[in-house]
Amino acid sequence: MKKTVVPIMVVIGLLLGGGSAFAQEMAVEETLALYSEAFDMIWLIVAAALVFFMQAGFAMVEIGLTRAKNAGNIIMKNLMDFSVGAVAYWAIGWAFMYGATVGGFIGSSDFFLAGADSVLYRDWMFQVVFAATAATIVSGSMAERTQFVGYLMYSVVITAFIYPISGHWIWSGVGWLGGMGFHDFAGSTVVHSVGAWAAFAGAVVIGPRRGKYTKVDGKVSVKALPGHNMPLAALGVFILWFGWYGFNAGSTLSGTDLDIAHVAVTTTLAASAGAIGAMFTSWKWFGKPDTSMALNGALAGLVSITAGTWVIGPGMSILVGFLGGILVVASVEFIDKVLHVDDPVGAVSVHGVCGVWGTLAVGLFANGVNDPGIVGLFFGGGAGQLVVQLIGVVAVMAWTLGTAFILFSLLKAAKKLRVSETEELMGLDISEHGMESYSGFQIFSNL
């Protein structure tokens, strides 16, 4: 309070009682600077709260698109991946991501936020919710067959080690990818692709759910395992969309940045176009407009615009989101029907495939208006930015897939990854937590 009230009184006194013009100007500038700092503090903490609320959205989407017998387990995972991840990110994750750099590859200072002031606390609060998002993406792809203790273990490793190191390359201001000019405004690659590639590695190592793929006459038959609550999944998508305004617009990092409006508009248009693109694609593909695909299409549009939301204009954001909506339908079908990787909620397609697409879209559609140094191929910038974006995509994919495969393989070898067939059949609510999410309702656990 003293920091803001005293300068205001000084300004009033100088303006009413005299004083040199220079003194008046200095007092006004000091007051405006303090107000700017206050706006930044408020904006980033509110934005962090919006992104934190996305944890509820992820939980609702995952519960809705999976079976009732595992709902409580999913709630526990989404609660605890943030809880253990926040402590891990406080202890070492922040230091690896934003500490003094070692060759542009990893941070090496500020462990346990040593010597932090209010600004560092603010920045940590905004960043920890992004780290939690990367970790919780993995939950959906490995749903309905993962040991809870194994989930806790890999959530810690992702938030403390895998995510921060690749994040250092791009967002630290001194990382090797950022130094090349790689642009990812709010995390299509930094957050979403990291979560998705870790999810893909986990889904491959753990294997599909019981009964998902069977061989009939030498051919693999794919069985749908429908989710139990589409309205809950829809609620989750709306919560995620709402939280995304903190994710993208919050990444302006300043409450006085007028580009907040631009970012909010491109975010909205891309999400809307993604839902439209996925709806029409599924309508053509399956003969009916598929609800789950349209919902994932909205998320696909959001992920697709996250990297370029500040440097891509509204018109092109519609195109980026629409193509993301088409991609997510094709990718879900390809991963399920061709690769035979069991991803119950389509997380790899939404966050991985569309994360790649959105990152590359910067090199295609950045218009150079907000940042003249970032101009895409179709706006006269040549292929240079696109090449840099491609290098970043490949580097982060290789890092995440490599480390995640090692992580999940070690957990599998230690018998901490997958539940038994009996436990999977019973449902993880009972086998892992000794409770039911829908007490008094008949739950068919033989599916």
Short mmCIF file of C-alpha atoms in Angstrom, two decimals:
data_model
loop_
_atom_site.label_atom_id
_atom_site.label_comp_id
_atom_site.label_asym_id
_atom_site.label_seq_id
_atom_site.Cartn_x
_atom_site.Cartn_y
_atom_site.Cartn_z
CA MET A 1 0.00 0.00 0.00
CA LYS A 2 2.77 2.46 0.90
CA LYS A 3 4.40 2.02 -2.51
CA THR A 4 1.33 3.28 -4.36
CA VAL A 5 -0.28 5.76 -1.95
CA VAL A 6 2.82 7.86 -1.26
CA PRO A 7 3.60 8.66 -4.93
CA ILE A 8 -0.05 9.56 -5.52
CA MET A 9 0.05 12.04 -2.64
CA VAL A 10 3.32 13.42 -3.95
CA VAL A 11 1.79 13.96 -7.38
CA ILE A 12 -1.24 15.70 -5.90
CA GLY A 13 0.95 17.90 -3.72
CA LEU A 14 3.21 18.86 -6.59
CA LEU A 15 0.34 19.60 -8.93
CA LEU A 16 -1.57 21.68 -6.38
CA GLY A 17 1.28 23.24 -4.46
CA GLY A 18 3.81 23.83 -7.16
CA GLY A 19 7.19 22.28 -7.70
CA SER A 20 9.30 22.10 -10.80
CA ALA A 21 7.94 20.63 -14.00
CA PHE A 22 10.70 18.03 -13.88
CA ALA A 23 9.69 16.93 -10.37
CA GLN A 24 6.06 16.69 -11.43
CA GLU A 25 6.98 14.60 -14.47
CA MET A 26 9.14 12.24 -12.43
CA ALA A 27 6.41 11.72 -9.83
CA VAL A 28 3.84 10.94 -12.49
CA GLU A 29 6.17 8.49 -14.23
CA GLU A 30 6.92 6.71 -10.96
CA THR A 31 3.23 6.38 -10.18
CA LEU A 32 2.41 5.08 -13.64
CA ALA A 33 5.22 2.52 -13.40
CA LEU A 34 3.88 1.27 -10.08
CA TYR A 35 0.38 0.98 -11.50
CA SER A 36 1.75 -0.89 -14.51
CA GLU A 37 3.50 -3.35 -12.20
CA ALA A 38 0.28 -3.80 -10.25
CA PHE A 39 -1.73 -4.49 -13.42
CA ASP A 40 0.88 -7.03 -14.52
CA MET A 41 0.72 -8.75 -11.14
CA ILE A 42 -3.07 -8.94 -11.14
CA TRP A 43 -3.29 -10.04 -14.78
CA LEU A 44 -0.78 -12.88 -14.49
CA ILE A 45 -2.25 -14.25 -11.25
CA VAL A 46 -5.78 -14.15 -12.70
CA ALA A 47 -4.51 -15.77 -15.92
CA ALA A 48 -2.77 -18.45 -13.84
CA ALA A 49 -6.05 -19.14 -12.05
CA LEU A 50 -7.81 -19.55 -15.41
CA VAL A 51 -5.19 -22.03 -16.57
CA PHE A 52 -5.39 -23.88 -13.26
CA PHE A 53 -9.14 -24.25 -13.80
CA MET A 54 -8.27 -26.16 -16.98
CA GLN A 55 -7.34 -29.08 -14.71
CA ALA A 56 -11.08 -29.47 -14.08
CA GLY A 57 -11.68 -29.33 -17.81
CA PHE A 58 -9.15 -32.06 -18.54
CA ALA A 59 -10.69 -34.21 -15.79
CA MET A 60 -14.23 -33.80 -17.16
CA VAL A 61 -13.20 -34.55 -20.74
CA GLU A 62 -11.31 -37.66 -19.70
CA ILE A 63 -14.08 -38.93 -17.42
CA GLY A 64 -16.74 -38.35 -20.05
CA LEU A 65 -14.84 -40.14 -22.80
CA THR A 66 -13.97 -43.19 -20.67
CA ARG A 67 -15.98 -45.74 -18.69
CA ALA A 68 -17.83 -45.09 -15.45
CA LYS A 69 -15.82 -47.64 -13.45
CA ASN A 70 -12.69 -45.47 -13.72
CA ALA A 71 -14.12 -41.99 -13.02
CA GLY A 72 -12.76 -41.61 -9.48
CA ASN A 73 -9.32 -42.74 -10.56
CA ILE A 74 -9.27 -40.03 -13.21
CA ILE A 75 -10.28 -37.39 -10.67
CA MET A 76 -7.44 -38.52 -8.41
CA LYS A 77 -4.93 -38.38 -11.26
CA ASN A 78 -5.91 -34.86 -12.29
CA LEU A 79 -5.82 -33.69 -8.69
CA MET A 80 -2.51 -35.28 -7.83
CA ASP A 81 -0.56 -34.61 -11.02
CA PHE A 82 -0.94 -30.91 -10.25
CA SER A 83 -0.21 -31.39 -6.56
CA VAL A 84 2.98 -33.42 -6.93
CA GLY A 85 3.94 -31.49 -10.06
CA ALA A 86 3.69 -28.11 -8.31
CA VAL A 87 6.08 -29.23 -5.58
CA ALA A 88 8.48 -30.74 -8.13
CA TYR A 89 8.38 -27.60 -10.29
CA TRP A 90 9.05 -25.45 -7.21
CA ALA A 91 12.00 -27.59 -6.15
CA ILE A 92 13.84 -28.12 -9.43
CA GLY A 93 11.61 -27.65 -12.48
CA TRP A 94 11.72 -23.86 -12.43
CA ALA A 95 15.50 -23.92 -12.02
CA PHE A 96 15.98 -26.21 -15.02
CA MET A 97 13.66 -24.04 -17.12
CA TYR A 98 14.55 -20.48 -16.12
CA GLY A 99 17.81 -20.70 -14.14
CA ALA A 100 21.15 -19.45 -15.42
CA THR A 101 21.77 -21.31 -18.64
CA VAL A 102 24.37 -23.97 -19.32
CA GLY A 103 25.05 -23.71 -23.05
CA GLY A 104 21.46 -22.82 -23.84
CA PHE A 105 20.33 -26.34 -22.93
CA ILE A 106 19.44 -26.36 -19.22
CA GLY A 107 19.06 -23.96 -16.30
CA SER A 108 21.31 -24.26 -13.27
CA SER A 109 20.17 -21.82 -10.57
CA ASP A 110 17.16 -20.74 -8.47
CA PHE A 111 16.47 -24.20 -7.07
CA PHE A 112 13.63 -24.08 -4.51
CA LEU A 113 13.06 -20.48 -5.71
CA ALA A 114 15.96 -19.38 -3.53
CA GLY A 115 16.06 -15.62 -3.03
CA ALA A 116 12.73 -15.09 -4.79
CA ASP A 117 10.91 -11.76 -4.70
CA SER A 118 7.28 -11.00 -5.52
CA VAL A 119 7.97 -10.81 -9.26
CA LEU A 120 9.59 -14.25 -9.31
CA TYR A 121 6.71 -15.67 -7.27
CA ARG A 122 4.31 -14.18 -9.81
CA ASP A 123 6.19 -15.66 -12.74
CA TRP A 124 6.48 -19.07 -11.05
CA MET A 125 2.74 -19.10 -10.38
CA PHE A 126 1.99 -18.43 -14.03
CA GLN A 127 4.46 -21.06 -15.24
CA VAL A 128 3.59 -23.90 -12.85
CA VAL A 129 0.09 -24.21 -14.29
CA PHE A 130 1.61 -24.69 -17.75
CA ALA A 131 3.86 -27.45 -16.40
CA ALA A 132 0.82 -29.14 -14.88
CA THR A 133 -0.98 -28.97 -18.22
CA ALA A 134 1.84 -30.85 -19.94
CA ALA A 135 1.70 -33.57 -17.29
CA THR A 136 -2.08 -33.99 -17.27
CA ILE A 137 -2.27 -34.47 -21.05
CA VAL A 138 -0.59 -37.84 -20.50
CA SER A 139 -3.41 -39.02 -18.26
CA GLY A 140 -5.96 -39.30 -21.06
CA SER A 141 -3.87 -41.45 -23.38
CA MET A 142 -3.05 -43.95 -20.63
CA ALA A 143 -6.46 -43.95 -18.98
CA GLU A 144 -8.19 -47.05 -17.59
CA ARG A 145 -5.13 -49.29 -17.19
CA THR A 146 -2.38 -47.34 -15.38
CA GLN A 147 -1.26 -47.96 -11.81
CA PHE A 148 -1.84 -44.90 -9.65
CA VAL A 149 1.62 -45.09 -8.07
CA GLY A 150 3.22 -45.23 -11.51
CA TYR A 151 1.18 -42.20 -12.56
CA LEU A 152 2.48 -40.20 -9.61
CA MET A 153 6.05 -41.17 -10.46
CA TYR A 154 5.96 -40.13 -14.09
CA SER A 155 4.05 -36.90 -13.32
CA VAL A 156 6.95 -35.83 -11.11
CA VAL A 157 9.55 -36.64 -13.77
CA ILE A 158 7.65 -34.79 -16.51
CA THR A 159 7.13 -31.59 -14.49
CA ALA A 160 10.57 -31.62 -12.87
CA PHE A 161 12.74 -32.74 -15.78
CA ILE A 162 11.30 -33.45 -19.23
CA TYR A 163 9.09 -30.37 -19.66
CA PRO A 164 11.43 -27.78 -18.07
CA ILE A 165 14.49 -28.70 -20.12
CA SER A 166 12.83 -28.40 -23.52
CA GLY A 167 11.03 -25.32 -22.19
CA HIS A 168 14.42 -23.78 -21.39
CA TRP A 169 15.42 -24.14 -25.02
CA ILE A 170 12.52 -21.92 -26.12
CA TRP A 171 11.13 -19.71 -23.35
CA SER A 172 14.08 -18.91 -21.09
CA GLY A 173 15.35 -16.10 -23.30
CA VAL A 174 18.77 -17.75 -23.50
CA GLY A 175 17.90 -21.16 -24.95
CA TRP A 176 19.35 -22.46 -28.18
CA LEU A 177 16.03 -22.75 -30.00
CA GLY A 178 14.84 -19.33 -28.92
CA GLY A 179 18.15 -17.96 -30.10
CA MET A 180 17.47 -19.33 -33.57
CA GLY A 181 14.21 -17.36 -33.71
CA PHE A 182 11.84 -20.24 -32.93
CA HIS A 183 8.44 -18.77 -32.02
CA ASP A 184 5.89 -20.46 -29.77
CA PHE A 185 3.84 -17.74 -28.12
CA ALA A 186 1.84 -19.79 -25.61
CA GLY A 187 2.95 -23.40 -25.99
CA SER A 188 1.75 -25.43 -28.98
CA THR A 189 5.12 -27.16 -28.80
CA VAL A 190 6.48 -26.17 -25.38
CA VAL A 191 3.41 -27.44 -23.51
CA HIS A 192 1.03 -29.39 -25.73
CA SER A 193 3.44 -31.33 -27.91
CA VAL A 194 5.59 -32.26 -24.91
CA GLY A 195 2.53 -33.66 -23.13
CA ALA A 196 1.34 -35.44 -26.27
CA TRP A 197 4.64 -37.11 -27.18
CA ALA A 198 5.02 -38.29 -23.61
CA ALA A 199 1.45 -39.60 -23.83
CA PHE A 200 2.21 -41.42 -27.08
CA ALA A 201 5.27 -43.08 -25.58
CA GLY A 202 3.25 -44.10 -22.54
CA ALA A 203 0.39 -45.50 -24.59
CA VAL A 204 2.79 -47.57 -26.69
CA VAL A 205 4.72 -48.96 -23.72
CA ILE A 206 1.68 -49.74 -21.57
CA GLY A 207 -0.30 -51.29 -24.43
CA PRO A 208 -4.03 -51.08 -25.24
CA ARG A 209 -6.96 -51.64 -22.91
CA ARG A 210 -8.29 -55.16 -22.60
CA GLY A 211 -10.44 -56.05 -25.61
CA LYS A 212 -9.58 -52.95 -27.63
CA TYR A 213 -7.75 -54.81 -30.41
CA THR A 214 -8.35 -58.45 -31.29
CA LYS A 215 -7.19 -60.61 -34.19
CA VAL A 216 -9.87 -62.14 -36.40
CA ASP A 217 -8.71 -64.31 -39.33
CA GLY A 218 -5.26 -62.76 -39.11
CA LYS A 219 -6.58 -59.21 -39.22
CA VAL A 220 -6.75 -56.77 -36.33
CA SER A 221 -10.29 -55.90 -35.32
CA VAL A 222 -10.74 -52.55 -33.58
CA LYS A 223 -13.43 -52.40 -30.92
CA ALA A 224 -14.88 -49.10 -29.75
CA LEU A 225 -14.95 -48.65 -25.97
CA PRO A 226 -17.41 -45.74 -25.68
CA GLY A 227 -17.24 -43.15 -22.94
CA HIS A 228 -20.07 -43.05 -20.44
CA ASN A 229 -20.97 -39.35 -20.24
CA MET A 230 -20.86 -37.08 -23.29
CA PRO A 231 -22.40 -34.07 -21.46
CA LEU A 232 -19.56 -34.24 -18.93
CA ALA A 233 -17.03 -34.33 -21.77
CA ALA A 234 -18.73 -31.29 -23.31
CA LEU A 235 -18.58 -29.43 -19.99
CA GLY A 236 -14.87 -30.20 -19.87
CA VAL A 237 -14.33 -28.74 -23.34
CA PHE A 238 -16.17 -25.54 -22.43
CA ILE A 239 -14.06 -25.23 -19.26
CA LEU A 240 -10.88 -25.76 -21.28
CA TRP A 241 -11.96 -23.16 -23.84
CA PHE A 242 -12.66 -20.70 -21.03
CA GLY A 243 -9.31 -21.40 -19.39
CA TRP A 244 -7.52 -20.99 -22.71
CA TYR A 245 -8.04 -17.23 -22.51
CA GLY A 246 -5.69 -17.33 -19.54
CA PHE A 247 -3.38 -19.66 -21.44
CA ASN A 248 -3.06 -17.55 -24.59
CA ALA A 249 -4.01 -14.01 -23.61
CA GLY A 250 -2.14 -14.43 -20.33
CA SER A 251 1.01 -15.14 -22.31
CA THR A 252 1.21 -11.46 -23.22
CA LEU A 253 2.70 -11.35 -19.68
CA SER A 254 1.41 -7.83 -19.09
CA GLY A 255 -1.93 -6.45 -17.96
CA THR A 256 -1.27 -3.25 -19.92
CA ASP A 257 -0.52 -4.97 -23.25
CA LEU A 258 -3.29 -4.00 -25.67
CA ASP A 259 -2.55 -7.10 -27.77
CA ILE A 260 -4.54 -9.08 -25.19
CA ALA A 261 -7.58 -8.33 -27.34
CA HIS A 262 -5.90 -9.56 -30.55
CA VAL A 263 -4.87 -12.81 -28.87
CA ALA A 264 -8.35 -13.37 -27.45
CA VAL A 265 -9.93 -12.85 -30.88
CA THR A 266 -7.63 -15.23 -32.76
CA THR A 267 -8.05 -17.81 -29.98
CA THR A 268 -11.83 -17.62 -30.23
CA LEU A 269 -11.93 -17.81 -34.01
CA ALA A 270 -9.53 -20.74 -34.23
CA ALA A 271 -11.46 -22.76 -31.64
CA SER A 272 -14.74 -22.08 -33.42
CA ALA A 273 -13.28 -23.01 -36.80
CA GLY A 274 -11.76 -26.17 -35.34
CA ALA A 275 -15.14 -27.35 -34.08
CA ILE A 276 -16.68 -26.60 -37.48
CA GLY A 277 -13.89 -28.38 -39.36
CA ALA A 278 -14.11 -31.50 -37.20
CA MET A 279 -17.91 -31.55 -37.38
CA PHE A 280 -18.01 -31.47 -41.17
CA THR A 281 -15.12 -33.92 -41.50
CA SER A 282 -16.78 -36.47 -39.19
CA TRP A 283 -20.12 -35.91 -40.95
CA LYS A 284 -18.54 -36.77 -44.27
CA TRP A 285 -16.42 -39.61 -42.83
CA PHE A 286 -18.98 -41.36 -40.63
CA GLY A 287 -22.28 -40.22 -42.15
CA LYS A 288 -23.24 -38.32 -38.99
CA PRO A 289 -21.77 -35.25 -37.24
CA ASP A 290 -19.91 -36.92 -34.37
CA THR A 291 -20.21 -35.12 -31.02
CA SER A 292 -16.90 -36.28 -29.56
CA MET A 293 -15.05 -35.34 -32.73
CA ALA A 294 -16.59 -31.86 -32.77
CA LEU A 295 -15.60 -31.37 -29.13
CA ASN A 296 -12.05 -32.48 -29.86
CA GLY A 297 -12.14 -30.21 -32.91
CA ALA A 298 -12.62 -27.17 -30.69
CA LEU A 299 -9.61 -28.25 -28.63
CA ALA A 300 -7.67 -28.92 -31.84
CA GLY A 301 -8.34 -25.37 -33.00
CA LEU A 302 -7.17 -24.01 -29.66
CA VAL A 303 -3.95 -26.01 -29.70
CA SER A 304 -3.33 -25.10 -33.35
CA ILE A 305 -3.47 -21.34 -32.74
CA THR A 306 -1.58 -21.34 -29.43
CA ALA A 307 1.87 -20.93 -31.03
CA GLY A 308 0.88 -18.19 -33.46
CA THR A 309 -2.00 -16.43 -31.73
CA TRP A 310 -0.03 -13.16 -31.47
CA VAL A 311 1.58 -13.14 -34.93
CA ILE A 312 -1.28 -14.55 -37.03
CA GLY A 313 -4.23 -12.37 -38.00
CA PRO A 314 -7.91 -13.19 -37.40
CA GLY A 315 -8.61 -14.39 -40.95
CA MET A 316 -5.71 -16.81 -41.02
CA SER A 317 -6.52 -17.98 -37.49
CA ILE A 318 -9.80 -19.31 -38.86
CA LEU A 319 -7.90 -21.28 -41.50
CA VAL A 320 -5.41 -22.60 -38.94
CA GLY A 321 -8.20 -23.74 -36.63
CA PHE A 322 -10.32 -25.24 -39.41
CA LEU A 323 -7.43 -27.31 -40.73
CA GLY A 324 -6.67 -28.37 -37.16
CA GLY A 325 -10.25 -29.64 -36.88
CA ILE A 326 -9.82 -31.72 -40.03
CA LEU A 327 -6.45 -33.02 -38.88
CA VAL A 328 -7.70 -34.19 -35.50
CA VAL A 329 -10.36 -36.46 -37.05
CA ALA A 330 -7.91 -37.96 -39.52
CA SER A 331 -5.26 -38.39 -36.84
CA VAL A 332 -7.59 -40.08 -34.33
CA GLU A 333 -8.61 -42.58 -37.00
CA PHE A 334 -5.04 -43.18 -38.14
CA ILE A 335 -3.62 -43.72 -34.65
CA ASP A 336 -6.48 -46.04 -33.70
CA LYS A 337 -7.14 -47.96 -36.92
CA VAL A 338 -3.66 -48.04 -38.50
CA LEU A 339 -1.08 -47.70 -35.72
CA HIS A 340 -3.30 -49.55 -33.23
CA VAL A 341 -2.23 -47.29 -30.37
CA ASP A 342 -5.00 -47.00 -27.80
CA ASP A 343 -5.58 -43.33 -26.94
CA PRO A 344 -9.01 -43.19 -25.22
CA VAL A 345 -9.48 -39.41 -25.46
CA GLY A 346 -7.48 -38.59 -28.62
CA ALA A 347 -4.88 -36.62 -26.65
CA VAL A 348 -2.02 -37.37 -29.04
CA SER A 349 -4.04 -36.13 -31.98
CA VAL A 350 -5.34 -32.98 -30.26
CA HIS A 351 -2.16 -31.90 -28.52
CA GLY A 352 0.57 -33.59 -30.56
CA VAL A 353 -0.49 -33.54 -34.19
CA CYS A 354 -2.26 -30.19 -33.88
CA GLY A 355 0.59 -28.85 -31.74
CA VAL A 356 2.96 -29.59 -34.61
CA TRP A 357 0.56 -28.09 -37.13
CA GLY A 358 0.11 -24.91 -35.09
CA THR A 359 3.85 -24.47 -34.63
CA LEU A 360 4.51 -24.86 -38.35
CA ALA A 361 1.60 -22.51 -39.13
CA VAL A 362 3.68 -19.68 -37.66
CA GLY A 363 6.17 -20.20 -40.49
CA LEU A 364 3.33 -20.06 -43.00
CA PHE A 365 0.89 -17.39 -41.82
CA ALA A 366 2.73 -14.97 -39.50
CA ASN A 367 1.99 -11.56 -40.97
CA GLY A 368 4.77 -9.47 -39.42
CA VAL A 369 2.39 -6.86 -37.98
CA ASN A 370 3.03 -7.40 -34.27
CA ASP A 371 6.58 -8.66 -34.76
CA PRO A 372 8.28 -7.63 -38.02
CA GLY A 373 10.96 -10.25 -37.35
CA ILE A 374 8.46 -13.11 -37.66
CA VAL A 375 6.97 -13.33 -41.16
CA GLY A 376 5.60 -16.49 -42.70
CA LEU A 377 6.04 -17.96 -46.15
CA PHE A 378 2.66 -16.79 -47.46
CA PHE A 379 3.25 -13.21 -46.29
CA GLY A 380 6.55 -12.70 -48.09
CA GLY A 381 8.91 -13.92 -45.40
CA GLY A 382 10.36 -16.83 -47.33
CA ALA A 383 10.93 -20.29 -45.88
CA GLY A 384 13.39 -19.25 -43.15
CA GLN A 385 10.89 -19.06 -40.27
CA LEU A 386 9.24 -22.29 -41.39
CA VAL A 387 12.58 -24.11 -41.32
CA VAL A 388 13.30 -22.84 -37.80
CA GLN A 389 9.83 -23.93 -36.66
CA LEU A 390 10.41 -27.38 -38.16
CA ILE A 391 13.75 -27.73 -36.37
CA GLY A 392 12.06 -26.89 -33.08
CA VAL A 393 9.25 -29.36 -33.64
CA VAL A 394 11.66 -32.21 -34.43
CA ALA A 395 14.03 -31.38 -31.55
CA VAL A 396 11.27 -31.28 -28.92
CA MET A 397 9.64 -34.42 -30.33
CA ALA A 398 12.94 -36.33 -30.24
CA TRP A 399 13.74 -35.16 -26.69
CA THR A 400 10.31 -35.99 -25.31
CA LEU A 401 9.83 -39.32 -27.06
CA GLY A 402 13.33 -40.46 -26.09
CA THR A 403 13.12 -39.53 -22.42
CA ALA A 404 9.50 -40.66 -22.07
CA PHE A 405 10.15 -44.08 -23.62
CA ILE A 406 13.00 -44.59 -21.15
CA LEU A 407 10.81 -43.43 -18.25
CA PHE A 408 7.86 -45.67 -19.07
CA SER A 409 10.06 -48.64 -19.90
CA LEU A 410 11.71 -48.36 -16.48
CA LEU A 411 8.32 -48.18 -14.77
CA LYS A 412 7.15 -51.20 -16.75
CA ALA A 413 10.26 -53.17 -15.81
CA ALA A 414 9.64 -52.26 -12.16
CA LYS A 415 6.01 -53.46 -12.51
CA LYS A 416 4.73 -50.01 -11.58
CA LEU A 417 3.04 -49.13 -14.86
CA ARG A 418 0.04 -51.32 -15.62
CA VAL A 419 -2.63 -52.83 -13.39
CA SER A 420 -3.48 -56.53 -13.66
CA GLU A 421 -6.16 -57.76 -16.05
CA THR A 422 -8.44 -58.51 -13.09
CA GLU A 423 -8.01 -55.00 -11.71
CA GLU A 424 -8.63 -53.47 -15.12
CA LEU A 425 -11.81 -55.51 -15.53
CA MET A 426 -13.01 -54.55 -12.04
CA GLY A 427 -12.33 -50.87 -12.68
CA LEU A 428 -9.67 -48.65 -11.16
CA ASP A 429 -12.07 -46.91 -8.80
CA ILE A 430 -12.37 -50.10 -6.78
CA SER A 431 -9.02 -51.75 -7.46
CA GLU A 432 -6.85 -48.64 -6.97
CA HIS A 433 -8.91 -46.54 -4.54
CA GLY A 434 -11.40 -48.87 -2.87
CA MET A 435 -14.45 -46.77 -3.73
CA GLU A 436 -17.12 -46.19 -6.36
CA SER A 437 -17.82 -42.92 -8.13
CA TYR A 438 -21.48 -43.80 -8.76
CA SER A 439 -22.54 -45.54 -5.58
CA GLY A 440 -25.91 -47.23 -5.95
CA PHE A 441 -25.78 -47.32 -9.74
CA GLN A 442 -25.19 -50.50 -11.73
CA ILE A 443 -21.75 -50.34 -13.36
CA PHE A 444 -20.99 -52.95 -16.01
CA SER A 445 -17.39 -53.89 -15.30
CA ASN A 446 -17.15 -56.73 -17.83
CA LEU A 447 -16.47 -54.28 -20.65
#
